[in-house]
CSV table of C-alpha atoms in Angstrom, one decimal:
chain,number,residue,atom,x,y,z
Y,64,MET,CA,0.0,0.0,-0.1
Y,65,SER,CA,1.6,3.3,-1.1
Y,66,ASN,CA,1.4,6.7,0.2
Y,67,GLN,CA,-0.8,7.5,-2.6
Y,68,THR,CA,-3.5,5.3,-1.1
Y,69,LYS,CA,-3.1,7.2,2.2
Y,70,ASP,CA,-3.5,10.6,0.4
Y,71,LYS,CA,-6.4,9.6,-1.5
Y,72,ILE,CA,-8.2,8.4,1.7
Y,73,LEU,CA,-7.3,11.6,3.3
Y,74,GLU,CA,-8.4,13.8,0.5
Y,75,THR,CA,-11.8,12.1,0.3
Y,76,ALA,CA,-12.3,12.3,4.0
Y,77,THR,CA,-11.3,16.0,4.0
Y,78,ARG,CA,-13.8,16.7,1.2
Y,79,LEU,CA,-16.5,14.8,2.8
Y,80,PHE,CA,-16.1,16.3,6.3
Y,81,TYR,CA,-16.2,19.8,4.7
Y,82,PHE,CA,-19.3,19.2,3.1
Y,83,GLN,CA,-21.1,16.9,5.5
Y,84,GLY,CA,-19.3,17.5,8.8
Y,85,PHE,CA,-17.9,15.0,11.0
Y,86,HIS,CA,-21.1,13.4,12.2
Y,87,GLY,CA,-22.7,13.4,8.7
Y,88,THR,CA,-19.8,11.3,7.3
Y,89,GLY,CA,-19.4,7.7,7.5
Y,90,LEU,CA,-16.4,5.3,7.3
Y,91,ASN,CA,-18.1,3.4,4.6
Y,92,GLN,CA,-18.6,6.4,2.4
Y,93,ILE,CA,-14.9,7.4,2.7
Y,94,ILE,CA,-13.9,3.8,1.7
Y,95,LYS,CA,-16.3,3.8,-1.0
Y,96,GLU,CA,-15.6,7.3,-2.5
Y,97,SER,CA,-11.9,7.0,-2.1
Y,98,GLY,CA,-12.0,3.5,-4.1
Y,99,SER,CA,-9.7,2.2,-1.3
Y,100,PRO,CA,-10.1,-1.2,0.6
Y,101,LYS,CA,-11.3,-1.0,4.2
Y,102,GLY,CA,-8.0,-2.5,5.3
Y,103,SER,CA,-5.9,0.4,3.9
Y,104,LEU,CA,-8.0,2.9,5.9
Y,105,TYR,CA,-7.3,1.0,9.2
Y,106,HIS,CA,-3.8,0.6,8.2
Y,107,TYR,CA,-3.1,4.2,7.7
Y,108,PHE,CA,-5.7,5.5,10.3
Y,109,PRO,CA,-5.9,3.0,13.0
Y,110,GLU,CA,-7.8,5.3,15.2
Y,111,GLY,CA,-10.6,5.5,12.5
Y,112,LYS,CA,-12.7,8.6,12.0
Y,113,GLU,CA,-11.5,10.8,14.6
Y,114,GLN,CA,-7.7,10.3,13.3
Y,115,LEU,CA,-8.9,11.1,9.8
Y,116,ALA,CA,-10.6,14.2,11.0
Y,117,GLU,CA,-7.7,15.4,12.9
Y,118,GLU,CA,-5.4,14.8,9.9
Y,119,ALA,CA,-7.9,16.6,7.5
Y,120,ILE,CA,-7.9,19.6,10.0
Y,121,VAL,CA,-4.0,19.8,10.0
Y,122,LEU,CA,-4.1,19.5,6.2
Y,123,SER,CA,-6.5,22.4,6.1
Y,124,LYS,CA,-4.5,24.3,8.5
Y,125,ARG,CA,-1.4,24.2,6.3
Y,126,ARG,CA,-3.3,24.5,3.0
Y,127,ILE,CA,-5.4,27.5,4.0
Y,128,GLY,CA,-2.5,29.1,5.8
Y,129,ALA,CA,-0.4,28.9,2.4
Y,130,VAL,CA,-3.3,30.6,0.7
Y,131,ILE,CA,-3.4,33.4,3.3
Y,132,GLN,CA,0.4,33.8,3.2
Y,133,HIS,CA,0.5,33.9,-0.6
Y,134,TYR,CA,-1.9,36.9,-0.7
Y,135,MET,CA,0.0,38.5,2.3
Y,136,ASN,CA,3.2,38.2,0.1
Y,137,GLU,CA,1.7,39.5,-3.0
Y,138,PHE,CA,1.0,43.1,-1.7
Y,139,GLU,CA,3.0,45.1,0.5
Y,140,ASP,CA,0.0,47.1,1.7
Y,141,VAL,CA,-1.8,44.8,4.2
Y,142,GLY,CA,-5.1,46.4,3.1
Y,143,ALA,CA,-4.5,45.4,-0.5
Y,144,ALA,CA,-3.4,42.0,0.6
Y,145,LEU,CA,-6.7,41.4,2.6
Y,146,ASN,CA,-8.6,42.7,-0.2
Y,147,ALA,CA,-7.2,40.4,-2.6
Y,148,HIS,CA,-7.5,37.5,-0.3
Y,149,ILE,CA,-11.2,38.2,0.6
Y,150,LEU,CA,-12.2,38.7,-3.1
Y,151,ALA,CA,-10.6,35.5,-3.9
Y,152,MET,CA,-12.7,33.7,-1.3
Y,153,ALA,CA,-15.8,35.4,-2.6
Y,154,ASP,CA,-15.0,34.1,-6.2
Y,155,LEU,CA,-14.6,30.7,-4.6
Y,156,PHE,CA,-18.1,30.9,-2.8
Y,157,ASP,CA,-19.6,32.0,-5.9
Y,158,LEU,CA,-21.7,28.9,-6.5
Y,159,ASP,CA,-21.7,29.6,-10.3
Y,160,ASN,CA,-17.9,28.9,-10.2
Y,161,GLY,CA,-18.3,25.2,-9.2
Y,162,LEU,CA,-17.7,25.0,-5.6
Y,163,GLU,CA,-17.4,21.3,-5.4
Y,164,ASP,CA,-14.1,21.6,-6.9
Y,165,SER,CA,-12.8,24.1,-4.5
Y,166,TYR,CA,-12.9,22.4,-1.2
Y,167,THR,CA,-9.5,23.7,-0.1
Y,168,MET,CA,-11.1,26.8,1.4
Y,169,MET,CA,-14.4,25.2,2.6
Y,170,PRO,CA,-16.1,26.1,5.5
Y,171,PHE,CA,-13.7,25.1,8.2
Y,172,GLY,CA,-16.2,26.4,11.0
Y,173,LEU,CA,-18.5,23.4,10.2
Y,174,LEU,CA,-15.7,21.2,11.9
Y,175,ALA,CA,-14.9,23.7,14.5
Y,176,ALA,CA,-18.5,24.1,15.5
Y,177,GLU,CA,-19.3,20.3,15.5
Y,178,SER,CA,-16.1,19.8,17.6
Y,179,ALA,CA,-16.7,22.6,20.2
Y,180,PHE,CA,-18.7,20.6,22.8
Y,181,MET,CA,-18.5,17.1,21.2
Y,182,ASN,CA,-14.8,16.2,20.8
Y,183,GLU,CA,-12.0,18.0,22.9
Y,184,ARG,CA,-9.3,16.6,20.7
Y,185,LEU,CA,-10.7,17.9,17.6
Y,186,ARG,CA,-11.8,21.1,19.4
Y,187,LYS,CA,-8.2,21.9,20.3
Y,188,VAL,CA,-6.7,21.2,16.9
Y,189,CYS,CA,-9.6,23.7,15.3
Y,190,GLY,CA,-8.8,26.4,18.0
Y,191,ASP,CA,-5.0,26.1,17.2
Y,192,THR,CA,-5.7,26.4,13.4
Y,193,TYR,CA,-7.5,29.7,13.9
Y,194,LYS,CA,-4.7,31.0,16.0
Y,195,TYR,CA,-2.3,30.0,13.4
Y,196,TRP,CA,-4.2,31.7,10.5
Y,197,GLU,CA,-4.5,34.8,12.8
Y,198,SER,CA,-0.8,34.9,13.2
Y,199,ILE,CA,-0.2,35.2,9.6
Y,200,TYR,CA,-2.5,38.4,9.6
Y,201,TYR,CA,-0.8,39.7,12.7
Y,202,THR,CA,2.7,39.5,11.2
Y,203,LYS,CA,1.6,41.3,8.1
Y,204,LEU,CA,0.0,44.1,10.2
Y,205,ILE,CA,3.3,44.6,12.4
Y,206,ALA,CA,5.3,44.6,9.0
Y,207,ASN,CA,2.8,47.4,7.9
Y,208,GLY,CA,3.9,49.4,11.2
Y,209,PHE,CA,0.7,48.6,13.2
Y,210,SER,CA,1.3,48.7,17.1
Y,211,ASP,CA,1.0,45.2,18.8
Y,212,GLU,CA,-2.0,46.0,20.4
Y,213,ALA,CA,-3.7,47.1,17.1
Y,214,ALA,CA,-2.3,44.0,15.3
Y,215,VAL,CA,-3.8,41.7,17.8
Y,216,THR,CA,-7.3,43.2,17.7
Y,217,LEU,CA,-7.2,43.6,13.9
Y,218,SER,CA,-5.9,40.1,13.1
Y,219,LYS,CA,-8.6,38.6,15.4
Y,220,ALA,CA,-11.4,40.7,14.0
Y,221,VAL,CA,-10.4,39.9,10.3
Y,222,SER,CA,-10.3,36.3,11.3
Y,223,ALA,CA,-13.9,36.3,12.8
Y,224,MET,CA,-15.2,38.4,10.0
Y,225,ILE,CA,-14.0,35.9,7.4
Y,226,GLU,CA,-15.2,32.9,9.3
Y,227,GLY,CA,-18.7,34.4,9.9
Y,228,ALA,CA,-18.8,35.7,6.2
Y,229,VAL,CA,-18.2,32.2,5.0
Y,230,THR,CA,-20.9,30.5,6.9
Y,231,LEU,CA,-23.3,33.4,6.0
Y,232,SER,CA,-22.5,33.3,2.4
Y,233,LEU,CA,-23.2,29.5,2.2
Y,234,SER,CA,-26.2,29.8,4.3
Y,235,GLN,CA,-27.5,32.6,2.2
Y,236,ARG,CA,-26.4,30.9,-1.2
Y,237,SER,CA,-24.8,34.2,-2.2
Y,238,ASN,CA,-21.1,35.6,-1.6
Y,239,GLU,CA,-22.7,39.0,-0.7
Y,240,SER,CA,-21.4,38.6,2.8
Y,241,LEU,CA,-17.8,37.9,1.8
Y,242,LEU,CA,-17.9,40.9,-0.7
Y,243,ASN,CA,-19.4,43.2,2.0
Y,244,ILE,CA,-16.4,42.2,4.4
Y,245,SER,CA,-13.9,43.6,1.7
Y,246,LYS,CA,-15.8,46.9,1.8
Y,247,VAL,CA,-15.2,47.4,5.6
Y,248,ILE,CA,-11.6,46.5,5.8
Y,249,PRO,CA,-10.2,49.9,4.8
Y,250,ALA,CA,-12.3,51.7,7.7
Y,251,LEU,CA,-11.1,49.3,10.0
Y,252,LEU,CA,-7.4,49.6,9.2
Y,253,ALA,CA,-7.6,53.3,8.8
Y,254,GLN,CA,-8.9,53.9,12.4
Y,255,ASN,CA,-6.7,51.4,14.0
Y,256,LYS,CA,-3.3,52.2,12.6
P,145,MET,CA,-51.1,15.2,25.1
P,146,SER,CA,-50.8,18.8,25.9
P,147,ASN,CA,-48.7,21.7,24.3
P,148,GLN,CA,-46.4,21.4,27.3
P,149,THR,CA,-45.4,18.1,26.0
P,150,LYS,CA,-44.8,19.6,22.5
P,151,ASP,CA,-42.7,22.4,23.9
P,152,LYS,CA,-40.7,20.0,26.2
P,153,ILE,CA,-39.7,18.0,22.9
P,154,LEU,CA,-38.8,21.1,20.9
P,155,GLU,CA,-36.8,22.7,23.8
P,156,THR,CA,-34.8,19.4,24.3
P,157,ALA,CA,-34.4,19.1,20.5
P,158,THR,CA,-33.2,22.8,20.2
P,159,ARG,CA,-30.6,22.3,23.0
P,160,LEU,CA,-29.3,19.1,21.7
P,161,PHE,CA,-29.1,20.3,18.0
P,162,TYR,CA,-27.0,23.3,19.4
P,163,PHE,CA,-24.6,21.4,21.2
P,164,GLN,CA,-24.4,18.2,18.9
P,165,GLY,CA,-25.5,19.4,15.5
P,166,PHE,CA,-28.3,17.9,13.5
P,167,HIS,CA,-26.3,14.8,12.4
P,168,GLY,CA,-25.0,14.3,16.1
P,169,THR,CA,-28.4,14.2,17.6
P,170,GLY,CA,-30.7,11.3,17.4
P,171,LEU,CA,-34.5,11.0,17.8
P,172,ASN,CA,-33.9,8.4,20.6
P,173,GLN,CA,-31.8,10.9,22.6
P,174,ILE,CA,-34.5,13.6,22.2
P,175,ILE,CA,-37.3,11.2,23.5
P,176,LYS,CA,-35.2,10.2,26.4
P,177,GLU,CA,-33.9,13.6,27.5
P,178,SER,CA,-37.3,15.1,27.2
P,179,GLY,CA,-38.8,12.3,29.0
P,180,SER,CA,-41.8,12.2,26.4
P,181,PRO,CA,-43.0,9.0,24.8
P,182,LYS,CA,-42.0,8.3,21.3
P,183,GLY,CA,-45.8,8.5,20.2
P,184,SER,CA,-45.8,12.2,21.3
P,185,LEU,CA,-42.9,13.0,19.2
P,186,TYR,CA,-44.4,11.6,16.1
P,187,HIS,CA,-47.7,13.1,17.0
P,188,TYR,CA,-46.4,16.7,17.2
P,189,PHE,CA,-43.6,16.2,14.7
P,190,PRO,CA,-44.8,13.7,12.1
P,191,GLU,CA,-41.8,14.6,9.8
P,192,GLY,CA,-39.4,13.7,12.5
P,193,LYS,CA,-35.8,15.2,13.0
P,194,GLU,CA,-36.0,17.5,9.8
P,195,GLN,CA,-39.3,19.1,11.2
P,196,LEU,CA,-38.0,19.4,14.8
P,197,ALA,CA,-34.7,21.1,13.4
P,198,GLU,CA,-36.9,23.5,11.4
P,199,GLU,CA,-38.9,24.5,14.4
P,200,ALA,CA,-35.7,24.6,16.5
P,201,ILE,CA,-34.3,27.2,14.0
P,202,VAL,CA,-37.5,29.3,13.9
P,203,LEU,CA,-37.7,29.4,17.7
P,204,SER,CA,-34.0,30.5,17.7
P,205,LYS,CA,-34.7,33.0,15.0
P,206,ARG,CA,-37.5,34.6,17.3
P,207,ARG,CA,-35.6,34.4,20.6
P,208,ILE,CA,-32.2,35.5,19.4
P,209,GLY,CA,-34.1,38.3,17.4
P,210,ALA,CA,-35.8,39.3,20.7
P,211,VAL,CA,-32.5,39.6,22.6
P,212,ILE,CA,-30.9,41.6,19.6
P,213,GLN,CA,-34.0,43.9,19.8
P,214,HIS,CA,-33.9,44.4,23.3
P,215,TYR,CA,-30.2,45.7,23.1
P,216,MET,CA,-31.1,48.0,20.1
P,217,ASN,CA,-34.1,49.4,22.1
P,218,GLU,CA,-31.9,50.0,25.4
P,219,PHE,CA,-29.9,52.5,23.9
P,220,GLU,CA,-30.4,55.3,21.4
P,221,ASP,CA,-26.8,55.2,20.1
P,222,VAL,CA,-26.3,52.3,17.8
P,223,GLY,CA,-22.5,51.8,18.9
P,224,ALA,CA,-23.6,51.7,22.6
P,225,ALA,CA,-26.4,49.2,21.7
P,226,LEU,CA,-23.9,47.1,19.8
P,227,ASN,CA,-21.4,47.2,22.4
P,228,ALA,CA,-23.9,46.1,25.1
P,229,HIS,CA,-25.1,43.2,22.8
P,230,ILE,CA,-21.7,41.8,22.1
P,231,LEU,CA,-20.5,42.1,25.6
P,232,ALA,CA,-23.7,40.3,26.7
P,233,MET,CA,-22.8,37.4,24.2
P,234,ALA,CA,-19.1,37.5,25.5
P,235,ASP,CA,-20.5,36.8,29.1
P,236,LEU,CA,-22.5,34.1,27.8
P,237,PHE,CA,-19.7,32.4,26.1
P,238,ASP,CA,-17.3,32.8,29.0
P,239,LEU,CA,-17.5,29.2,30.3
P,240,ASP,CA,-17.0,30.0,33.7
P,241,ASN,CA,-20.7,31.5,33.6
P,242,GLY,CA,-22.1,27.9,32.8
P,243,LEU,CA,-22.6,27.9,29.3
P,244,GLU,CA,-24.9,24.6,29.5
P,245,ASP,CA,-27.8,26.7,30.9
P,246,SER,CA,-27.5,29.4,28.1
P,247,TYR,CA,-28.3,27.8,25.0
P,248,THR,CA,-30.7,30.4,23.7
P,249,MET,CA,-27.7,32.2,22.2
P,250,MET,CA,-25.8,29.0,21.2
P,251,PRO,CA,-23.8,28.7,18.1
P,252,PHE,CA,-26.5,28.9,15.4
P,253,GLY,CA,-23.7,28.5,12.9
P,254,LEU,CA,-23.4,24.7,13.6
P,255,LEU,CA,-26.9,24.1,12.1
P,256,ALA,CA,-26.3,26.7,9.5
P,257,ALA,CA,-23.0,25.1,8.3
P,258,GLU,CA,-24.4,21.7,8.5
P,259,SER,CA,-27.3,22.3,6.4
P,260,ALA,CA,-25.4,24.3,3.8
P,261,PHE,CA,-24.9,21.7,1.4
P,262,MET,CA,-26.7,18.8,3.2
P,263,ASN,CA,-30.4,19.9,3.7
P,264,GLU,CA,-31.9,22.7,1.4
P,265,ARG,CA,-35.0,23.1,3.4
P,266,LEU,CA,-32.9,23.8,6.6
P,267,ARG,CA,-30.4,25.8,4.6
P,268,LYS,CA,-33.0,28.3,3.5
P,269,VAL,CA,-34.6,28.6,7.0
P,270,CYS,CA,-31.0,29.4,8.4
P,271,GLY,CA,-30.2,31.9,5.6
P,272,ASP,CA,-33.4,33.6,6.4
P,273,THR,CA,-32.7,33.7,9.9
P,274,TYR,CA,-29.5,35.5,9.5
P,275,LYS,CA,-31.2,38.0,7.0
P,276,TYR,CA,-33.8,38.7,9.9
P,277,TRP,CA,-31.2,39.5,12.4
P,278,GLU,CA,-29.4,41.7,10.0
P,279,SER,CA,-32.5,43.6,9.3
P,280,ILE,CA,-32.7,44.5,13.2
P,281,TYR,CA,-29.2,46.0,12.9
P,282,TYR,CA,-30.0,47.7,9.6
P,283,THR,CA,-33.2,49.5,11.1
P,284,LYS,CA,-31.3,50.6,14.2
P,285,LEU,CA,-28.4,52.0,11.9
P,286,ILE,CA,-31.2,53.9,9.7
P,287,ALA,CA,-32.6,55.4,12.8
P,288,ASN,CA,-29.2,56.7,13.9
P,289,GLY,CA,-29.0,58.4,10.4
P,290,PHE,CA,-26.6,56.1,8.5
P,291,SER,CA,-27.3,56.0,4.7
P,292,ASP,CA,-29.1,53.0,3.3
P,293,GLU,CA,-25.9,51.8,1.7
P,294,ALA,CA,-23.9,52.1,4.9
P,295,ALA,CA,-26.4,50.6,6.9
P,296,VAL,CA,-26.6,47.5,4.6
P,297,THR,CA,-22.7,47.1,4.7
P,298,LEU,CA,-22.5,47.7,8.3
P,299,SER,CA,-25.4,45.3,9.3
P,300,LYS,CA,-24.0,42.5,7.1
P,301,ALA,CA,-20.5,43.2,8.6
P,302,VAL,CA,-21.7,43.1,12.1
P,303,SER,CA,-23.7,40.0,11.6
P,304,ALA,CA,-20.7,38.0,9.9
P,305,MET,CA,-18.4,39.4,12.8
P,306,ILE,CA,-20.6,38.1,15.5
P,307,GLU,CA,-21.2,34.8,13.7
P,308,GLY,CA,-17.5,34.3,13.3
P,309,ALA,CA,-16.6,35.5,16.7
P,310,VAL,CA,-19.0,32.9,18.4
P,311,THR,CA,-17.4,30.1,16.4
P,312,LEU,CA,-13.9,31.2,17.3
P,313,SER,CA,-14.7,31.7,21.0
P,314,LEU,CA,-16.0,28.3,21.2
P,315,SER,CA,-13.3,26.6,19.3
P,316,GLN,CA,-10.7,28.7,21.1
P,317,ARG,CA,-12.4,27.9,24.6
P,318,SER,CA,-12.2,31.9,25.3
P,319,ASN,CA,-14.5,34.8,24.6
P,320,GLU,CA,-11.6,37.0,23.6
P,321,SER,CA,-12.8,36.9,20.0
P,322,LEU,CA,-16.2,38.3,21.0
P,323,LEU,CA,-14.6,40.9,23.3
P,324,ASN,CA,-12.3,41.8,20.5
P,325,ILE,CA,-15.3,42.5,18.2
P,326,SER,CA,-16.6,45.0,20.7
P,327,LYS,CA,-13.2,47.1,20.2
P,328,VAL,CA,-13.5,47.3,16.5
P,329,ILE,CA,-17.2,48.4,16.2
P,330,PRO,CA,-16.6,52.0,17.0
P,331,ALA,CA,-14.0,52.3,14.3
P,332,LEU,CA,-16.4,50.6,11.8
P,333,LEU,CA,-19.3,53.0,12.6
P,334,ALA,CA,-17.1,56.1,12.7
P,335,GLN,CA,-15.7,55.6,9.3
P,336,ASN,CA,-19.1,54.6,7.7
P,337,LYS,CA,-21.3,57.3,9.0
């Protein structure tokens, strides 16, 4: 059994967790949709669904972190960087663009909300993931001359806004909430610099 | 069978959906924890779990809407009203205060995220719920002299921030994200008036 098999199982599980949640996804569906034998799943993920979910969260932490970092690197100005980052997400959640193929940026909040009271192990990994993403915004704000206090406040506000806007965009079947966030970022930055 | 029985089933289901989600909650647990016979559940909710979830969402729409309206009425100034509203939520999500008893303001986002791709009927009711709450902020902003455009933008931004901050607060086991939102509201309002 190759690492390719492991990757395929993990990719399938990640996609299903994002769309269906932890409780809405069964191991049998992961086995079936990944086209992998049951033995492979238990070979690579002996702790089953919980381990798969933890690895899916860590995978997303890195992937989404890399996307955020990409936009922070692309523009010197943090306002321009956040604007490009948020507009790219708005594009992704524009359902006409074929959401099913774009699950790397899926609503991470589903796993975070599901685990909040139900699974302390996964809750912690989700909480750490948000902190990691916030640290990328924080570093960029500091590089733009914001004070430590302002950078802490703004990085957490941006993180909360994006998380909420993704949930609202999906629930309202419109990316308006994400597009709207990009409109208020300049005001936030201007007042807090 | 009295309406009291119906209410008890619905209250139990609402609490369980909030903490465990739709997929993580079974009808047997609702029956057991509400202390109601199975026949009562199917008498009042012939469509089963989906109907229970829909009624739980509508109940929360009204209840949380009433809480938001309460804070908007309490202060003439929208900034003061939002501040009081958000600080009250931060108190609620301070786990030392006994969260289990305070489920009226629970993370609505869990049901919204779960239903986004999995259940179009529930997805719509969640999407409408957010729109209703946004309309309460909007009306208050208009009463405070904001333009229609600014009121639309700000009401949606506030809604997204609060939704995200609740998820982050729960996932990070700290109400810091909610407390932080209250800090950036003045800047948002000052720049958009």
